[in-house]
mmCIF file of C-alpha atoms in Angstrom:
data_model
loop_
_atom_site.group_PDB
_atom_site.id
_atom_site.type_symbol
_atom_site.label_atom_id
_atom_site.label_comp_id
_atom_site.label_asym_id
_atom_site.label_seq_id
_atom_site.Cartn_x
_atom_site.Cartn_y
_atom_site.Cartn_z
ATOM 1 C CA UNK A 16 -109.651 12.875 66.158
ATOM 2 C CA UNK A 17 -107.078 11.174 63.395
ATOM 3 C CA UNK A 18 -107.605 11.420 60.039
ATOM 4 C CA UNK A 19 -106.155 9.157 57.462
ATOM 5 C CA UNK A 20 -104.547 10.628 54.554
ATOM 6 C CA UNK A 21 -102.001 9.517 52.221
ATOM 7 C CA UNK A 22 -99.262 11.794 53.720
ATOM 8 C CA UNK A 23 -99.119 10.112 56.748
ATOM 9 C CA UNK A 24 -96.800 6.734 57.515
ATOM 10 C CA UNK A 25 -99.846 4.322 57.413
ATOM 11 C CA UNK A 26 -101.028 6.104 54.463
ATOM 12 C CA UNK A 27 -97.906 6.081 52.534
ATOM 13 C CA UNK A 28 -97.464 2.656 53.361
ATOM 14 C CA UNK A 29 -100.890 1.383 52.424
ATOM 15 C CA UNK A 30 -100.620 2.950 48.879
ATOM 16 C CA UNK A 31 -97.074 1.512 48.588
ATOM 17 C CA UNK A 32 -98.527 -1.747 48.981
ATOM 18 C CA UNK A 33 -101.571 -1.217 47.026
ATOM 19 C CA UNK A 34 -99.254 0.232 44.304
ATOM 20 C CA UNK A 35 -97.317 -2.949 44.385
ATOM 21 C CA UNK A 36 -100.488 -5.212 44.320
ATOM 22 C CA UNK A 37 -101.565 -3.047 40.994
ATOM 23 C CA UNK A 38 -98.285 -3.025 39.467
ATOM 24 C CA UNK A 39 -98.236 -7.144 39.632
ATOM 25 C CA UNK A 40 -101.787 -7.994 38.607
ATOM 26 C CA UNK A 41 -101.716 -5.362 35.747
ATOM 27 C CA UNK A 42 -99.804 -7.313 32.993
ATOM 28 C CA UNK A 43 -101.638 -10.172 33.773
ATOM 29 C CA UNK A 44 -105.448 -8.403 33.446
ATOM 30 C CA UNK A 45 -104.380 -6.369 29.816
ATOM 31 C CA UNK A 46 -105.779 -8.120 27.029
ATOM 32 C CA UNK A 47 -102.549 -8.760 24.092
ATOM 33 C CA UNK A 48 -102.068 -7.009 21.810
ATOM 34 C CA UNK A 49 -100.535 -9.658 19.629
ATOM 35 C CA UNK A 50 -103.185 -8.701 16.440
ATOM 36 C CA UNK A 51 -101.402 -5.381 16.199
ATOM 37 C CA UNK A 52 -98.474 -7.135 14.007
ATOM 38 C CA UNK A 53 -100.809 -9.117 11.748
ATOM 39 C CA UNK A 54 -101.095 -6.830 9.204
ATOM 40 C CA UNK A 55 -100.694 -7.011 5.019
ATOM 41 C CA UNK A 56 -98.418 -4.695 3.129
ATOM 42 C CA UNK A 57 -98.531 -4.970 -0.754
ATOM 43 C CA UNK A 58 -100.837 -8.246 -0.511
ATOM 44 C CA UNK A 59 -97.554 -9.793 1.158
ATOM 45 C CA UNK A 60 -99.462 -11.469 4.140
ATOM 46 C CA UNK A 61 -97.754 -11.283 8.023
ATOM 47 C CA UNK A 62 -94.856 -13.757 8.788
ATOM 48 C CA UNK A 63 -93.167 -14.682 12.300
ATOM 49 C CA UNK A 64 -89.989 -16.393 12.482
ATOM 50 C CA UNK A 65 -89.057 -18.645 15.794
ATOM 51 C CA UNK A 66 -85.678 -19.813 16.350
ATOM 52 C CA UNK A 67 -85.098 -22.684 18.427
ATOM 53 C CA UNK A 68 -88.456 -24.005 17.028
ATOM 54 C CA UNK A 69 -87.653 -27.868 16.516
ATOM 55 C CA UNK A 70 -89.178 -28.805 19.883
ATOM 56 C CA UNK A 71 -90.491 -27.705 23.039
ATOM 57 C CA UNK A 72 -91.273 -23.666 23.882
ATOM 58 C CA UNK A 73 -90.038 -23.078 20.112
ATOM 59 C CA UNK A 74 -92.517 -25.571 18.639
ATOM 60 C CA UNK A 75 -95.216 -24.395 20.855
ATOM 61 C CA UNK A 76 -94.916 -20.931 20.002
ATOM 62 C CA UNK A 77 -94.965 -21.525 16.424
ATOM 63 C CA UNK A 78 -98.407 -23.326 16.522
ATOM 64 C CA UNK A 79 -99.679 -20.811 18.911
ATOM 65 C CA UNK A 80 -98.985 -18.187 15.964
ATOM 66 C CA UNK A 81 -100.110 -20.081 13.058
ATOM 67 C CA UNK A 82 -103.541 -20.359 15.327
ATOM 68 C CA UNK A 83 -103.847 -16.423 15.544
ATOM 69 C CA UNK A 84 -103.269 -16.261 11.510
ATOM 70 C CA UNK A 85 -99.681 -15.897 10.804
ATOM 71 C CA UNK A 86 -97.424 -17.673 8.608
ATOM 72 C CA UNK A 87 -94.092 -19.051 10.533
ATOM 73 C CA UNK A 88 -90.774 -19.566 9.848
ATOM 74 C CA UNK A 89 -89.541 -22.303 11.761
ATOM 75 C CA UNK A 90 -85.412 -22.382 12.708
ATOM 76 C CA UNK A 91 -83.369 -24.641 13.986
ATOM 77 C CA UNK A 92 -80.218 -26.975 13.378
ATOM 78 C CA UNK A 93 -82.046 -30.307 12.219
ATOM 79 C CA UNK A 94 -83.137 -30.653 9.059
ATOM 80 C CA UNK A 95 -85.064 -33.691 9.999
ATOM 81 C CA UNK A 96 -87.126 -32.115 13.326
ATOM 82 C CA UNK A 97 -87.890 -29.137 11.412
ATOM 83 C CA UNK A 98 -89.305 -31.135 8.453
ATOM 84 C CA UNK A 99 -91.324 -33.177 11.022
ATOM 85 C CA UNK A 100 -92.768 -30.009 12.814
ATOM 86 C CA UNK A 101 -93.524 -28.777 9.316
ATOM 87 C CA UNK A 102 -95.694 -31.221 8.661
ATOM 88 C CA UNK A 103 -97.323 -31.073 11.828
ATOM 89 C CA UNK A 104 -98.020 -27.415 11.344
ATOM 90 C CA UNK A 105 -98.926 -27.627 7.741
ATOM 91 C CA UNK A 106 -101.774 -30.512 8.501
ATOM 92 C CA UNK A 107 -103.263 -28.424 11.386
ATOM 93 C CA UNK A 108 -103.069 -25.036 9.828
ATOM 94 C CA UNK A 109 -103.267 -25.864 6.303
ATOM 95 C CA UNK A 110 -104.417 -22.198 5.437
ATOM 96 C CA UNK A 111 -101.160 -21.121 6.840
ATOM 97 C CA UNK A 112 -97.603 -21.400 5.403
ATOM 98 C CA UNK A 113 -94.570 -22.255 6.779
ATOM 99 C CA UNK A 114 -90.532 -22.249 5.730
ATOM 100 C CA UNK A 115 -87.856 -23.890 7.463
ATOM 101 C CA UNK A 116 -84.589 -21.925 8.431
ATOM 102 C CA UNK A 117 -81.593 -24.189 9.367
ATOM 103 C CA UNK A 118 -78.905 -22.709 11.034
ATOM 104 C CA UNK A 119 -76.582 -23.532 13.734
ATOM 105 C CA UNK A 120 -77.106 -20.725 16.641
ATOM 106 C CA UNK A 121 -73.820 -21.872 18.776
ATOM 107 C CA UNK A 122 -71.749 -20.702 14.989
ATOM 108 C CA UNK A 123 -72.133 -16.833 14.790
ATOM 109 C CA UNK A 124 -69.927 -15.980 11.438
ATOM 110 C CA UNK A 125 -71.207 -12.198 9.824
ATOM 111 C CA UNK A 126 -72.024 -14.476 6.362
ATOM 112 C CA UNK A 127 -74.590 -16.618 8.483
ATOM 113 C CA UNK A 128 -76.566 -13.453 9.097
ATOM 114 C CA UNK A 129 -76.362 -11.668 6.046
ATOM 115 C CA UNK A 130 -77.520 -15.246 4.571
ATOM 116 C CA UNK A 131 -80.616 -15.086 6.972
ATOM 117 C CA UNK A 132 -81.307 -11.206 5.996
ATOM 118 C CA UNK A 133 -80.963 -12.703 2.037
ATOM 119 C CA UNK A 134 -83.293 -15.765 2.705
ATOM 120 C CA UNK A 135 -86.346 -13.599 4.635
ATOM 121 C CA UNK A 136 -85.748 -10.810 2.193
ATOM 122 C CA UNK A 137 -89.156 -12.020 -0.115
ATOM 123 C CA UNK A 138 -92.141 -12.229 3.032
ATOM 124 C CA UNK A 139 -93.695 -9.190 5.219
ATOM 125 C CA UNK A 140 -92.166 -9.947 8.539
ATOM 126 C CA UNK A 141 -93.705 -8.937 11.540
ATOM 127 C CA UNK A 142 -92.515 -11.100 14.081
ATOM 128 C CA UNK A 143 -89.329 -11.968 15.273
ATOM 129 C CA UNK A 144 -88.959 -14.573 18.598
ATOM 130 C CA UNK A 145 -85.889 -15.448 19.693
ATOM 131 C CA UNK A 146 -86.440 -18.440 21.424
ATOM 132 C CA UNK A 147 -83.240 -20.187 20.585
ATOM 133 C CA UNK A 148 -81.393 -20.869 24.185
ATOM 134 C CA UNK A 149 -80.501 -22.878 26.666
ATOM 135 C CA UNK A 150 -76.940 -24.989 27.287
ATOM 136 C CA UNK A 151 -75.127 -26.922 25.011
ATOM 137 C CA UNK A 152 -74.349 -29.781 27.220
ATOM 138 C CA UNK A 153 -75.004 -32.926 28.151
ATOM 139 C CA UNK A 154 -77.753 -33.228 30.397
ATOM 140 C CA UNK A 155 -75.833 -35.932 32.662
ATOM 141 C CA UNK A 156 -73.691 -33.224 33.262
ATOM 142 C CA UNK A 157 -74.869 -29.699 33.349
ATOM 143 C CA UNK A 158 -74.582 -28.423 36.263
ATOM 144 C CA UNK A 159 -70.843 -27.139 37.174
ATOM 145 C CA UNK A 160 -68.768 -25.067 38.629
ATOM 146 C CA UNK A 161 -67.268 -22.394 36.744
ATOM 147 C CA UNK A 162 -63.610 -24.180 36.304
ATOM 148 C CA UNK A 163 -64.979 -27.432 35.701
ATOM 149 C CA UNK A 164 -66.825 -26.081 31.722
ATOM 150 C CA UNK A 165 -64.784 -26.261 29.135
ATOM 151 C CA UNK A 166 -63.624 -23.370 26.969
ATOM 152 C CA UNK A 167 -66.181 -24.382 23.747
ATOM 153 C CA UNK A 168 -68.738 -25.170 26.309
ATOM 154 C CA UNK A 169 -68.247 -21.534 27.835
ATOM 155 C CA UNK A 170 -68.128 -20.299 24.331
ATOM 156 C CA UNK A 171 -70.998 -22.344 22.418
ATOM 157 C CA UNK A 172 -73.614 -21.672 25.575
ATOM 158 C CA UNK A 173 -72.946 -17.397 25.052
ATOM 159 C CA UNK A 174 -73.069 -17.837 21.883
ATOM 160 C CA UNK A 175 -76.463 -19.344 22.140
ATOM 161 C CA UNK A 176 -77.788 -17.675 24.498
ATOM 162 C CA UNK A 177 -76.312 -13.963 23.464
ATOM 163 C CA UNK A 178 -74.236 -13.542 20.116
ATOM 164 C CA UNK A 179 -76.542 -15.517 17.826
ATOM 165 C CA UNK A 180 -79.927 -12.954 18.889
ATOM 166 C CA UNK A 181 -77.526 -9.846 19.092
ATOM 167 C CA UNK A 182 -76.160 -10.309 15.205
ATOM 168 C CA UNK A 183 -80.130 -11.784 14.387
ATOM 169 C CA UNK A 184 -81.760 -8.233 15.311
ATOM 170 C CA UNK A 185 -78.487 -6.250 13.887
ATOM 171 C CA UNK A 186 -79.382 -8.427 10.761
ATOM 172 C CA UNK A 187 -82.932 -8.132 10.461
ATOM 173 C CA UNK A 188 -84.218 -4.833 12.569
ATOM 174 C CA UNK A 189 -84.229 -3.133 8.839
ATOM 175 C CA UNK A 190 -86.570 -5.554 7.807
ATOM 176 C CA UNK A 191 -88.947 -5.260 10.482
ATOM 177 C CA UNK A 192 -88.806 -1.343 10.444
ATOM 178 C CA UNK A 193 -89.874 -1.611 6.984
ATOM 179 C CA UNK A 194 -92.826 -3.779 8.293
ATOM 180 C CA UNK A 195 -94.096 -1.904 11.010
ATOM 181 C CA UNK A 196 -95.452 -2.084 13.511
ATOM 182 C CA UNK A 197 -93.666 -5.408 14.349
ATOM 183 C CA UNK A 198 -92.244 -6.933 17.385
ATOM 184 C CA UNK A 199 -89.345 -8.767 18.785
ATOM 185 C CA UNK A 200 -90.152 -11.155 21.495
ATOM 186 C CA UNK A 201 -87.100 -12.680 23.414
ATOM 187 C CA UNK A 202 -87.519 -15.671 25.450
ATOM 188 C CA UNK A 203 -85.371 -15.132 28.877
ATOM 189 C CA UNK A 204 -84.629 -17.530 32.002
ATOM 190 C CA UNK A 205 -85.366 -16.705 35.692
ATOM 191 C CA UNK A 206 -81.349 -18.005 35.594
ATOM 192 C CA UNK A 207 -80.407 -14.883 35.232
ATOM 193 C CA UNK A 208 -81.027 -13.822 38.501
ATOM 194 C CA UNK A 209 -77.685 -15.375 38.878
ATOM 195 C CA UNK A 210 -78.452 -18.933 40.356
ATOM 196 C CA UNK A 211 -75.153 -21.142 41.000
ATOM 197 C CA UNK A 212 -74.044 -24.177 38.745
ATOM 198 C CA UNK A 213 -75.194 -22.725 35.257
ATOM 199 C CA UNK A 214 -72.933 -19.394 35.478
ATOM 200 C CA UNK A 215 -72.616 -19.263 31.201
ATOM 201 C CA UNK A 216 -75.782 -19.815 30.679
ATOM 202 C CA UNK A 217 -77.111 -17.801 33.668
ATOM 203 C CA UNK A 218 -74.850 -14.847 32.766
ATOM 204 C CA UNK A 219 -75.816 -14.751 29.152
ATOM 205 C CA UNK A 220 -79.534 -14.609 29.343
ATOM 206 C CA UNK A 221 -78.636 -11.605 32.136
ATOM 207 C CA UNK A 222 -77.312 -10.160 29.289
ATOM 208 C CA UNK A 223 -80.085 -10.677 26.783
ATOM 209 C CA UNK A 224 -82.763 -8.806 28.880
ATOM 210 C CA UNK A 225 -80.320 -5.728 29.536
ATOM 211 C CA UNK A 226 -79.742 -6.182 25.582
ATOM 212 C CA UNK A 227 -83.784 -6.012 25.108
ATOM 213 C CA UNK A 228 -84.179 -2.868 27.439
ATOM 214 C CA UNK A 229 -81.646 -0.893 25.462
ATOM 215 C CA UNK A 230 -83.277 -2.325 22.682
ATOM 216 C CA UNK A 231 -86.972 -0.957 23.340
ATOM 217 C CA UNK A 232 -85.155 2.416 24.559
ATOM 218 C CA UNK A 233 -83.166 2.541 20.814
ATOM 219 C CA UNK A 234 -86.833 2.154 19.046
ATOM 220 C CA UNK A 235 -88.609 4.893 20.785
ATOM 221 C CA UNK A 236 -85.440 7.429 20.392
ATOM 222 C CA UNK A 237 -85.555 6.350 16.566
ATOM 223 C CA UNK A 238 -89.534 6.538 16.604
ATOM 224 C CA UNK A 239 -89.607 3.391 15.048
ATOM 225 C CA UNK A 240 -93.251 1.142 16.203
ATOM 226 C CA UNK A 241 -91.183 -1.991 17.086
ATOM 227 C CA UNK A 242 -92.348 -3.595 20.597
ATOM 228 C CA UNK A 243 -89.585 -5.465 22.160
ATOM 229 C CA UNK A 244 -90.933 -7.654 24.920
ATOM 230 C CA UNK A 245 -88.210 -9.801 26.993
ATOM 231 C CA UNK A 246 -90.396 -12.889 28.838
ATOM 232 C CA UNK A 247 -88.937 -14.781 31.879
ATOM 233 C CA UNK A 248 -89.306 -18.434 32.401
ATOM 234 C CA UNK A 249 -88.752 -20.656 35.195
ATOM 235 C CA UNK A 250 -88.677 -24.621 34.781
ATOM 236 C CA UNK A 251 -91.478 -25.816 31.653
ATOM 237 C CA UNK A 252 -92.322 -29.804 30.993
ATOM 238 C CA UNK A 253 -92.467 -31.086 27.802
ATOM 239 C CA UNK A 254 -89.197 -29.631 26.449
ATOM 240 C CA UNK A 255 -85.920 -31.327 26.080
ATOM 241 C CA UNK A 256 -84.999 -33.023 29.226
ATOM 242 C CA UNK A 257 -88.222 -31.573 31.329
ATOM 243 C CA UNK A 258 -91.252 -34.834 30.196
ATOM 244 C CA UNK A 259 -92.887 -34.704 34.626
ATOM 245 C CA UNK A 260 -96.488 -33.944 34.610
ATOM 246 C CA UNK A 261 -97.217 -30.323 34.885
ATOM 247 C CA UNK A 262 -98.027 -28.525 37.708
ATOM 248 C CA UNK A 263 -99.040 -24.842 39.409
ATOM 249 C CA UNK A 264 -95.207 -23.972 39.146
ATOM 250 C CA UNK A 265 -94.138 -25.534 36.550
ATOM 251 C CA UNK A 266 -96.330 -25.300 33.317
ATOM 252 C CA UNK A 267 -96.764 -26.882 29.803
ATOM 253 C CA UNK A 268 -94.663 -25.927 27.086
ATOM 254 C CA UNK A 269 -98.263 -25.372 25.190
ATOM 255 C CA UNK A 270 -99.554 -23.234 28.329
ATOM 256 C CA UNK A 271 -95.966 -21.119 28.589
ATOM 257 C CA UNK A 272 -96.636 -20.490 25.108
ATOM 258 C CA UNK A 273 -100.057 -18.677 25.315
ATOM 259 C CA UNK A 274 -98.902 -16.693 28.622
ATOM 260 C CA UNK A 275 -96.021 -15.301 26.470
ATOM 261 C CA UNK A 276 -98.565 -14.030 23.407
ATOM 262 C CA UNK A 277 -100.658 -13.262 26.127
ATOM 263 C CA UNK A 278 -97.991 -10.646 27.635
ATOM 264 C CA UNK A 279 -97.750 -8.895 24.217
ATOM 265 C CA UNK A 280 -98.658 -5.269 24.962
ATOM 266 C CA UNK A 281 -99.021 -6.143 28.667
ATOM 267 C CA UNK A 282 -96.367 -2.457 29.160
ATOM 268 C CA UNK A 283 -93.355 -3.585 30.115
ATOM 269 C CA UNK A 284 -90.351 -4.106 28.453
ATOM 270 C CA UNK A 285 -89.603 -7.445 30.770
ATOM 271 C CA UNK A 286 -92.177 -9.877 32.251
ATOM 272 C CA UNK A 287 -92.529 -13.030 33.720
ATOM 273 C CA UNK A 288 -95.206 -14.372 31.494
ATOM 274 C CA UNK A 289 -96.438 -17.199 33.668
ATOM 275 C CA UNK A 290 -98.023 -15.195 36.839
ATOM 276 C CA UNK A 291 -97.550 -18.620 39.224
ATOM 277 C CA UNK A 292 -93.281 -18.460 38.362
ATOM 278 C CA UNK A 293 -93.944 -14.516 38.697
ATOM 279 C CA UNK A 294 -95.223 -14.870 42.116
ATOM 280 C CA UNK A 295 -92.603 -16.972 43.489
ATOM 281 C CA UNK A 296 -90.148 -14.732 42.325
ATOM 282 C CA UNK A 297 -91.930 -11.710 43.868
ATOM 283 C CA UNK A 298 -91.588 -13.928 47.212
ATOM 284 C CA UNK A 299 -87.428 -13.999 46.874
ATOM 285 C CA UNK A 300 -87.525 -9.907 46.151
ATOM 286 C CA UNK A 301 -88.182 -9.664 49.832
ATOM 287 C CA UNK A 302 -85.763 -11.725 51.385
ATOM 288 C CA UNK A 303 -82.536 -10.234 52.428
ATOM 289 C CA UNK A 304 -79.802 -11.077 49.846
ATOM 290 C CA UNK A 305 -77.605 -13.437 52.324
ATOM 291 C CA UNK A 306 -81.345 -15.824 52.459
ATOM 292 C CA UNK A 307 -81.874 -15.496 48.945
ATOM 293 C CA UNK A 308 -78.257 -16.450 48.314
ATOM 294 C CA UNK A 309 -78.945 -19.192 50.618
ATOM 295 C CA UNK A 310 -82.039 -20.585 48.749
ATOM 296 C CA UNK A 311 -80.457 -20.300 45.349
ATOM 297 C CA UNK A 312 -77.976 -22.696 46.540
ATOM 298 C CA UNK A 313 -80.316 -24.876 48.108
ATOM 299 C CA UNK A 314 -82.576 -25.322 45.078
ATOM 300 C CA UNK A 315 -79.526 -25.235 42.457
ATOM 301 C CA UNK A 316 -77.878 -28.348 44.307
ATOM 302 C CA UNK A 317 -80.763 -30.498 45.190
ATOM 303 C CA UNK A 318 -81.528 -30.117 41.202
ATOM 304 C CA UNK A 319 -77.842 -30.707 40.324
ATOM 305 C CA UNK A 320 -78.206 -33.900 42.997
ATOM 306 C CA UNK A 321 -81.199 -34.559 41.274
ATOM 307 C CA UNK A 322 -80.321 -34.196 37.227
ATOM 308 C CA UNK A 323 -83.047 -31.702 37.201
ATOM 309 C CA UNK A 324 -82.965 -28.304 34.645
ATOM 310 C CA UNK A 325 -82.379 -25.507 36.156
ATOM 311 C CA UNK A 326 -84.637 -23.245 32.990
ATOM 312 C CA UNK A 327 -87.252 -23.598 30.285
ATOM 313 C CA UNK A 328 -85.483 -26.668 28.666
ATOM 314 C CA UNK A 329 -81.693 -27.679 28.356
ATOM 315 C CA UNK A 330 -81.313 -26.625 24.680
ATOM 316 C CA UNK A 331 -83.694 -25.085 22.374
ATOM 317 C CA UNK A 332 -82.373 -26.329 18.664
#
């Protein structure tokens, strides 16, 4: 008579799958941890800042935070948005407080960033989200082949995307270690699983997640209690350029924003927030690379034939 064990083909094969099955649901089931980083020091209460927050994801996130009791700094490039989403904040959170930060991301001199350090120098941050992304052109023509961008629309979409959070956490990491425990949340795209037609933009967030895993590593060789927590996003509506009605795939700006608090602590140093966008992209991890190259090209041209976005929003200001 057989006997199953784990040692045996089936077996080992069962728990694989099992493992697998575990491994997804588990970020999704842990309860976040976002309450860790709203904390006092010297009566100075806890402050997040959001880049990119004039408007879609950025703007979500920030009322998202005010709701769970933080103050928010809200950045961006337009004085006029930012004063509008201000208000907004300040009339439904009046117990909160809020500063505006204006700053172009796509112009990455060492002076803007020891300006930044200067200007955030006075609160207790706790909370940085880099948010600030996307591409820096025109939506009637975004999608292209590499020779057909520009050189300052190759440049302005890495510096976006990359150099503007690289010299932001080289500016302000001191400041959060002095606040800990804190945490750096950096809002990805599922473009950087190297999808055709947006190779800048696709290529820079690719960069940004490897940039948050060595990150996360540097923190626990320097023993300093920083989470860094790099969140995925496929397509989100009502952003920039994105107004259809939402759908299982494709969710709210508002709803993307609670997923990603929701992920904080989930124990992993990279996510896909939104379990729906996680799921389909579970689905291409089994397909051999020639059909997933195959699909990527598919889906990249119908939205390119389409003047659909390809991520979260076309630019995050």
């Amino acid at each position: 008579m057989a006997y199953f064990t784990p040692f045996t083909l089936p077996g080992i094969i069962i728990c694989a799958v099992v493992y697998t099955l575990i491994d997804f649901v588990l970020p999704y089931l842990r309860p976040s941890t976002l309450h860790r980083y709203l904390h006092s020091k010297d009566g100075k209460p806890a402050w997040a800042l959001v880049t990119g927050a004039s408007d879609g994801i950025g703007k979500a996130l920030s009322f998202e935070l005010a709701s769970r009791g933080f103050n928010v700094v809200i950045h961006g490039r337009n004085p006029a948005k930012l004063e509008r989403v201000q208000r907004e904040l300040q009339a439904a959170h009046p117990n909160r407080s809020f500063r505006i930060l204006i700053a172009d991301a796509t112009q990455c001199a060492p002076d803007t960033f020891k300006d930044i350090a200067h200007r955030l120098s006075d609160i207790h941050l706790t909370v940085l989200v880099n948010n600030a992304g996307g591409t820096p052109i025109s939506s009637e023509n975004l999608f292209k082949t590499m020779d057909e961008y520009s050189h300052k629309e190759i440049a302005d979409t890495i510096a976006l995307n990359a150099t503007f959070p690289t010299m932001l956490w080289n500016a302000l990491i001191p400041s959060l270690s002095r606040s800990t425990p804190a945490l750096i949340l950096v809002v990805g795209s599922l473009a950087s699983s190297g999808l055709p037609l947006v190779a800048p933009y696709g290529s820079s967030k690719s960069y940004l997640r490897t940039l948050s895993e060595a990150l996360a590593q540097e923190m626990i060789i320097t023993k300093r209690d920083i989470e860094v927590l790099h969140v995925g996003l496929g397509t989100v509506t009502g952003v920039s350029g994105i107004w259809t009605p939402p759908s299982f795939f494709v969710p709210h700006a508002t709803t993307m924003a609670r997923e990603i608090l929701g992920r904080v602590g989930c124990g992993r140093v990279d996510v896909v927030p939104y379990w729906p966008q996680a799921l389909q992209i579970a689905g291409t991890v089994v397909l051999p690379r020639w059909v997933k190259g195959m699909v990527f090209r598919k889906v990249m041209v119908e939205l390119r034939d389409k003047g659909l976005n390809p991520g979260e929003e076309r630019k995050r200001e």
